[in-house]
């Protein structure tokens, strides 16, 4: 391998490792902080599901949650949103009884948007395990970035939104949430395990690629240069490793530098995922680190390209609705 390429590859992996270490230290510092005290009077809360079919299940769950039942309700996704605090969570997600209290307790006057942790169900299956492990690294990055006072990129759908921050006349919580990046002045991350909700994994590798492409699309369109650079840098690291792996199949001289770069990348990913994995009781997933890193080397370059050529889900949904209207 030419020395200039070795230097470029080493610089990319080294920068990735430094950023992973900084995010891990920030997450560890955030989770050591004392949780806020409970308010003297719990505010009224409205839970808004992403899908209509989740509303009935959530109404049943509300009856057993650790929150005053006369202060919490479930609203339709497209209906009016009353209450002092709006809670949202991913589609088909399950929330523990402690979730509303933990999310509301973290709400502050200087941070009207609170991002909570989301875990991926895996049932010890191969592809879900890899997705769950990758998502733990994203949680460490989200928590560490928030603690370090940097702009937050695309995050989790587990959120608490203060009513004062809603856009005037807005009835949809999705429309009233400030777009990414969420600056530390307006958003915070809740690291408490009591606030962790679980969502189903992607149905297939293609669906996983689609989710990653949507993340890249949101990050690239963010107004923050830091968030954009984060997405571009993530793509460059994995694209460079993928190109080197392909070249190493035919050129034996490329194999040792590529293997060392992959080992460095794996070490950085362990540093990135270990804090969240330990904090949320998911350390057994670290056994899949090698497979997860190899899949990321393939999926991240593909997802980045997909994000550039494919329309977003929102635009595609609007286009489908327009076509249905014309057809009718």
Short mmCIF file of C-alpha atoms in Angstrom, two decimals:
data_model
loop_
_atom_site.label_atom_id
_atom_site.label_comp_id
_atom_site.label_asym_id
_atom_site.label_seq_id
_atom_site.Cartn_x
_atom_site.Cartn_y
_atom_site.Cartn_z
CA UNK A 1 0.00 0.00 0.00
CA UNK A 2 1.41 3.44 -0.89
CA UNK A 3 2.61 5.41 2.17
CA UNK A 4 0.27 8.31 1.39
CA UNK A 5 -2.72 5.98 1.52
CA UNK A 6 -1.48 4.46 4.76
CA UNK A 7 -1.25 7.96 6.23
CA UNK A 8 -4.77 8.88 5.05
CA UNK A 9 -6.26 5.65 6.38
CA UNK A 10 -4.44 6.02 9.70
CA UNK A 11 -5.62 9.62 10.01
CA UNK A 12 -9.26 8.69 9.37
CA UNK A 13 -9.27 5.79 11.83
CA UNK A 14 -7.29 7.77 14.41
CA UNK A 15 -9.70 10.71 14.23
CA UNK A 16 -12.64 8.33 14.55
CA UNK A 17 -11.04 6.76 17.62
CA UNK A 18 -10.43 10.15 19.26
CA UNK A 19 -14.02 11.25 18.68
CA UNK A 20 -15.32 7.91 19.98
CA UNK A 21 -13.23 8.32 23.13
CA UNK A 22 -14.48 11.88 23.66
CA UNK A 23 -18.10 10.78 23.24
CA UNK A 24 -17.59 7.89 25.66
CA UNK A 25 -16.06 10.16 28.29
CA UNK A 26 -18.92 12.63 27.85
CA UNK A 27 -21.51 9.88 28.26
CA UNK A 28 -19.80 8.55 31.40
CA UNK A 29 -19.76 12.05 32.88
CA UNK A 30 -23.44 12.55 32.01
CA UNK A 31 -24.60 9.33 33.64
CA UNK A 32 -22.69 10.13 36.84
CA UNK A 33 -24.73 13.31 37.28
CA UNK A 34 -27.46 13.40 39.91
CA UNK A 35 -30.98 13.08 38.47
CA UNK A 36 -33.23 16.11 38.94
CA UNK A 37 -35.63 16.05 41.85
CA UNK A 38 -39.32 15.40 41.24
CA UNK A 39 -41.46 18.51 40.73
CA UNK A 40 -43.76 19.62 43.50
CA UNK A 41 -46.72 19.01 41.18
CA UNK A 42 -46.51 16.70 38.18
CA UNK A 43 -47.54 18.51 34.96
CA UNK A 44 -50.21 17.21 32.62
CA UNK A 45 -48.77 14.86 30.00
CA UNK A 46 -50.01 13.79 26.57
CA UNK A 47 -48.51 10.72 24.89
CA UNK A 48 -48.67 10.90 21.09
CA UNK A 49 -47.99 7.63 19.23
CA UNK A 50 -46.50 7.64 15.76
CA UNK A 51 -49.23 5.33 14.45
CA UNK A 52 -52.95 5.16 15.18
CA UNK A 53 -52.74 1.43 15.90
CA UNK A 54 -50.42 2.08 18.85
CA UNK A 55 -52.94 4.32 20.63
CA UNK A 56 -55.05 1.53 22.17
CA UNK A 57 -52.04 -0.34 23.51
CA UNK A 58 -50.63 2.84 25.02
CA UNK A 59 -53.95 3.66 26.73
CA UNK A 60 -53.81 0.27 28.45
CA UNK A 61 -50.19 0.86 29.46
CA UNK A 62 -50.98 4.29 30.90
CA UNK A 63 -53.29 2.71 33.47
CA UNK A 64 -50.35 0.90 35.10
CA UNK A 65 -47.60 3.51 34.68
CA UNK A 66 -45.98 5.23 37.64
CA UNK A 67 -47.61 8.60 36.95
CA UNK A 68 -50.80 10.23 38.29
CA UNK A 69 -53.49 8.76 36.03
CA UNK A 70 -55.52 11.97 36.09
CA UNK A 71 -52.52 13.89 34.69
CA UNK A 72 -51.67 11.67 31.71
CA UNK A 73 -53.55 10.85 28.49
CA UNK A 74 -53.03 9.44 24.99
CA UNK A 75 -53.87 11.54 21.90
CA UNK A 76 -54.19 10.68 18.22
CA UNK A 77 -51.12 11.35 16.05
CA UNK A 78 -52.88 14.01 13.94
CA UNK A 79 -55.21 15.38 16.60
CA UNK A 80 -54.86 18.28 19.06
CA UNK A 81 -52.12 17.97 21.67
CA UNK A 82 -53.23 19.28 25.07
CA UNK A 83 -51.18 19.18 28.25
CA UNK A 84 -48.01 20.76 29.56
CA UNK A 85 -45.63 18.08 28.23
CA UNK A 86 -45.83 15.96 25.07
CA UNK A 87 -44.20 12.53 25.05
CA UNK A 88 -43.39 10.69 21.82
CA UNK A 89 -41.80 7.29 21.23
CA UNK A 90 -40.92 5.10 18.22
CA UNK A 91 -43.54 3.08 16.38
CA UNK A 92 -44.49 -0.18 18.13
CA UNK A 93 -42.20 0.68 21.03
CA UNK A 94 -42.77 -0.58 24.58
CA UNK A 95 -42.20 1.81 27.47
CA UNK A 96 -41.63 0.80 31.11
CA UNK A 97 -43.98 2.14 33.83
CA UNK A 98 -41.22 4.53 34.97
CA UNK A 99 -40.86 6.17 31.54
CA UNK A 100 -43.22 9.17 31.95
CA UNK A 101 -41.84 10.22 35.34
CA UNK A 102 -38.23 9.95 34.22
CA UNK A 103 -38.76 11.96 31.03
CA UNK A 104 -40.86 14.66 32.70
CA UNK A 105 -38.40 14.99 35.59
CA UNK A 106 -35.60 15.78 33.13
CA UNK A 107 -37.53 18.65 31.50
CA UNK A 108 -36.04 22.02 32.32
CA UNK A 109 -36.79 25.60 31.45
CA UNK A 110 -33.53 25.88 29.50
CA UNK A 111 -34.03 22.53 27.70
CA UNK A 112 -37.64 22.16 26.54
CA UNK A 113 -36.77 19.08 24.44
CA UNK A 114 -35.48 15.96 26.22
CA UNK A 115 -34.12 13.05 24.19
CA UNK A 116 -34.49 9.67 25.92
CA UNK A 117 -32.73 6.35 25.25
CA UNK A 118 -34.17 3.77 22.86
CA UNK A 119 -33.04 0.15 22.83
CA UNK A 120 -33.52 -2.33 19.98
CA UNK A 121 -35.13 -5.70 20.72
CA UNK A 122 -32.95 -8.52 19.43
CA UNK A 123 -34.06 -11.85 21.01
CA UNK A 124 -30.47 -13.02 20.44
CA UNK A 125 -31.00 -13.10 16.65
CA UNK A 126 -28.07 -12.28 14.38
CA UNK A 127 -29.16 -9.19 12.41
CA UNK A 128 -31.16 -7.65 15.32
CA UNK A 129 -28.12 -8.12 17.59
CA UNK A 130 -25.95 -6.18 15.16
CA UNK A 131 -28.53 -3.39 14.88
CA UNK A 132 -28.92 -3.24 18.67
CA UNK A 133 -25.15 -2.97 19.14
CA UNK A 134 -24.85 -0.21 16.53
CA UNK A 135 -27.68 1.71 18.17
CA UNK A 136 -25.90 1.56 21.55
CA UNK A 137 -22.97 3.37 19.96
CA UNK A 138 -25.38 6.00 18.67
CA UNK A 139 -26.76 6.47 22.21
CA UNK A 140 -23.24 6.98 23.58
CA UNK A 141 -22.60 9.55 20.85
CA UNK A 142 -25.88 11.34 21.56
CA UNK A 143 -25.34 11.50 25.31
CA UNK A 144 -21.68 12.44 25.04
CA UNK A 145 -22.35 15.17 22.49
CA UNK A 146 -25.08 16.68 24.66
CA UNK A 147 -22.82 16.67 27.73
CA UNK A 148 -19.95 18.29 25.83
CA UNK A 149 -22.21 21.15 24.74
CA UNK A 150 -22.13 20.35 21.02
CA UNK A 151 -25.07 20.45 18.56
CA UNK A 152 -27.10 17.24 18.53
CA UNK A 153 -27.71 15.49 15.24
CA UNK A 154 -30.63 13.19 14.37
CA UNK A 155 -31.64 11.41 17.53
CA UNK A 156 -34.20 9.10 19.02
CA UNK A 157 -37.99 9.35 18.73
CA UNK A 158 -38.20 8.90 22.52
CA UNK A 159 -38.73 12.57 23.41
CA UNK A 160 -40.37 14.90 25.89
CA UNK A 161 -41.45 18.27 24.52
CA UNK A 162 -42.46 21.19 26.70
CA UNK A 163 -45.68 22.89 25.59
CA UNK A 164 -44.03 26.32 25.62
CA UNK A 165 -41.71 25.27 22.78
CA UNK A 166 -44.46 24.21 20.37
CA UNK A 167 -44.91 26.23 17.23
CA UNK A 168 -47.89 28.56 17.31
CA UNK A 169 -51.01 26.82 16.05
CA UNK A 170 -49.25 23.44 15.73
CA UNK A 171 -51.30 20.35 16.53
CA UNK A 172 -48.67 17.78 15.63
CA UNK A 173 -45.80 17.09 18.04
CA UNK A 174 -43.58 16.06 15.12
CA UNK A 175 -44.11 19.44 13.43
CA UNK A 176 -43.44 21.37 16.60
CA UNK A 177 -40.16 19.67 17.55
CA UNK A 178 -37.20 21.85 16.52
CA UNK A 179 -35.32 20.31 13.57
CA UNK A 180 -31.92 18.72 13.95
CA UNK A 181 -29.47 19.70 15.17
CA UNK A 182 -30.92 20.30 18.58
CA UNK A 183 -28.63 22.75 20.32
CA UNK A 184 -27.77 22.13 24.01
CA UNK A 185 -29.58 25.37 24.83
CA UNK A 186 -32.86 23.78 23.74
CA UNK A 187 -32.30 20.04 24.18
CA UNK A 188 -30.92 17.59 26.71
CA UNK A 189 -30.29 13.84 26.86
CA UNK A 190 -31.83 11.67 29.57
CA UNK A 191 -29.43 8.78 30.38
CA UNK A 192 -31.65 7.15 33.03
CA UNK A 193 -32.39 3.44 32.36
CA UNK A 194 -35.90 4.10 33.72
CA UNK A 195 -36.56 6.18 30.58
CA UNK A 196 -35.37 3.54 28.10
CA UNK A 197 -38.00 2.30 25.65
CA UNK A 198 -37.57 -0.70 23.36
CA UNK A 199 -38.49 -0.82 19.69
CA UNK A 200 -38.60 -3.72 17.20
CA UNK A 201 -35.58 -4.22 14.93
CA UNK A 202 -35.55 -3.70 11.18
CA UNK A 203 -37.31 -6.48 9.28
CA UNK A 204 -34.41 -7.03 6.89
CA UNK A 205 -30.99 -5.77 5.87
CA UNK A 206 -32.65 -3.55 3.26
CA UNK A 207 -34.83 -1.93 5.93
CA UNK A 208 -31.74 -1.37 8.06
CA UNK A 209 -30.04 0.32 5.11
CA UNK A 210 -33.14 2.48 4.61
CA UNK A 211 -33.03 3.60 8.27
CA UNK A 212 -29.34 4.44 8.03
CA UNK A 213 -29.92 6.36 4.81
CA UNK A 214 -32.64 8.40 6.50
CA UNK A 215 -30.21 9.26 9.33
CA UNK A 216 -27.60 10.42 6.79
CA UNK A 217 -30.21 12.46 4.93
CA UNK A 218 -31.29 14.29 8.08
CA UNK A 219 -27.70 14.90 9.16
CA UNK A 220 -26.59 16.30 5.80
CA UNK A 221 -29.58 18.67 5.69
CA UNK A 222 -28.92 19.92 9.22
CA UNK A 223 -27.89 23.59 9.44
CA UNK A 224 -24.95 22.74 11.73
CA UNK A 225 -21.56 22.29 10.06
CA UNK A 226 -20.53 20.06 12.97
CA UNK A 227 -23.40 17.62 12.36
CA UNK A 228 -22.72 17.62 8.62
CA UNK A 229 -19.00 16.97 9.17
CA UNK A 230 -19.87 14.17 11.58
CA UNK A 231 -21.95 12.40 8.92
CA UNK A 232 -19.40 12.94 6.14
CA UNK A 233 -16.55 11.76 8.36
CA UNK A 234 -18.47 8.64 9.36
CA UNK A 235 -19.07 7.82 5.70
CA UNK A 236 -15.45 8.48 4.72
CA UNK A 237 -14.04 6.14 7.39
CA UNK A 238 -16.22 3.23 6.34
CA UNK A 239 -15.92 3.90 2.60
CA UNK A 240 -12.12 3.97 2.87
CA UNK A 241 -12.10 0.70 4.82
CA UNK A 242 -14.42 -0.92 2.27
CA UNK A 243 -12.19 0.18 -0.64
CA UNK A 244 -9.07 -1.11 1.13
CA UNK A 245 -10.74 -4.45 1.90
CA UNK A 246 -11.72 -4.84 -1.77
CA UNK A 247 -8.17 -4.00 -2.90
CA UNK A 248 -6.64 -6.34 -0.31
CA UNK A 249 -8.41 -9.30 -1.91
CA UNK A 250 -6.22 -8.88 -5.00
CA UNK A 251 -3.13 -7.12 -3.58
CA UNK A 252 -1.37 -8.99 -0.74
CA UNK A 253 0.65 -5.88 0.21
CA UNK A 254 -2.59 -4.13 1.23
CA UNK A 255 -3.71 -6.86 3.63
CA UNK A 256 -1.65 -6.05 6.72
CA UNK A 257 -2.36 -2.27 6.76
CA UNK A 258 -6.05 -2.94 6.11
CA UNK A 259 -6.23 -5.51 8.90
CA UNK A 260 -4.54 -3.11 11.34
CA UNK A 261 -7.01 -0.38 10.36
CA UNK A 262 -9.94 -2.74 10.91
CA UNK A 263 -8.60 -3.72 14.31
CA UNK A 264 -8.23 -0.05 15.24
CA UNK A 265 -11.78 0.61 14.10
CA UNK A 266 -13.06 -2.31 16.19
CA UNK A 267 -11.26 -1.00 19.25
CA UNK A 268 -12.79 2.44 18.75
CA UNK A 269 -16.25 0.91 18.37
CA UNK A 270 -15.82 -1.01 21.63
CA UNK A 271 -14.89 2.26 23.36
CA UNK A 272 -17.96 3.90 21.82
CA UNK A 273 -20.51 1.19 22.63
CA UNK A 274 -19.24 -0.02 26.03
CA UNK A 275 -20.56 2.92 28.14
CA UNK A 276 -24.13 2.63 26.87
CA UNK A 277 -24.00 -1.19 26.81
CA UNK A 278 -22.92 -1.30 30.46
CA UNK A 279 -25.35 1.40 31.55
CA UNK A 280 -28.39 -0.26 29.97
CA UNK A 281 -27.48 -3.87 30.77
CA UNK A 282 -26.58 -4.88 27.20
CA UNK A 283 -22.93 -5.89 27.58
CA UNK A 284 -23.63 -9.35 26.13
CA UNK A 285 -24.03 -7.69 22.74
CA UNK A 286 -20.32 -6.87 22.67
CA UNK A 287 -19.70 -10.46 21.57
CA UNK A 288 -20.97 -9.37 18.15
CA UNK A 289 -18.49 -6.50 17.75
CA UNK A 290 -16.50 -8.10 14.91
CA UNK A 291 -19.61 -8.91 12.88
CA UNK A 292 -21.13 -5.48 13.59
CA UNK A 293 -17.99 -3.63 12.42
CA UNK A 294 -17.76 -5.70 9.24
CA UNK A 295 -21.43 -5.06 8.47
CA UNK A 296 -20.97 -1.32 9.08
CA UNK A 297 -18.05 -1.26 6.66
CA UNK A 298 -20.49 -2.48 4.01
CA UNK A 299 -23.75 -0.81 5.06
CA UNK A 300 -22.56 2.74 5.84
CA UNK A 301 -21.12 3.43 2.34
CA UNK A 302 -24.26 1.96 0.76
CA UNK A 303 -26.56 3.95 3.05
CA UNK A 304 -24.69 7.18 2.32
CA UNK A 305 -25.12 6.67 -1.40
CA UNK A 306 -28.77 5.75 -0.90
CA UNK A 307 -29.34 8.98 1.03
CA UNK A 308 -28.12 11.00 -1.98
CA UNK A 309 -30.17 9.31 -4.68
CA UNK A 310 -33.39 8.18 -2.96
CA UNK A 311 -36.17 10.54 -1.78
CA UNK A 312 -36.80 10.94 1.93
CA UNK A 313 -39.66 9.10 3.59
CA UNK A 314 -41.56 12.33 4.11
CA UNK A 315 -41.29 13.37 0.47
CA UNK A 316 -42.12 9.86 -0.71
CA UNK A 317 -45.21 9.73 1.53
CA UNK A 318 -46.34 13.11 0.23
CA UNK A 319 -45.81 12.01 -3.37
CA UNK A 320 -47.81 8.80 -2.78
CA UNK A 321 -50.66 10.77 -1.20
CA UNK A 322 -50.65 13.17 -4.18
CA UNK A 323 -50.78 10.26 -6.61
CA UNK A 324 -53.68 8.68 -4.70
CA UNK A 325 -55.55 11.98 -4.78
CA UNK A 326 -55.08 12.32 -8.52
CA UNK A 327 -56.17 8.74 -9.06
CA UNK A 328 -59.36 9.24 -7.08
#
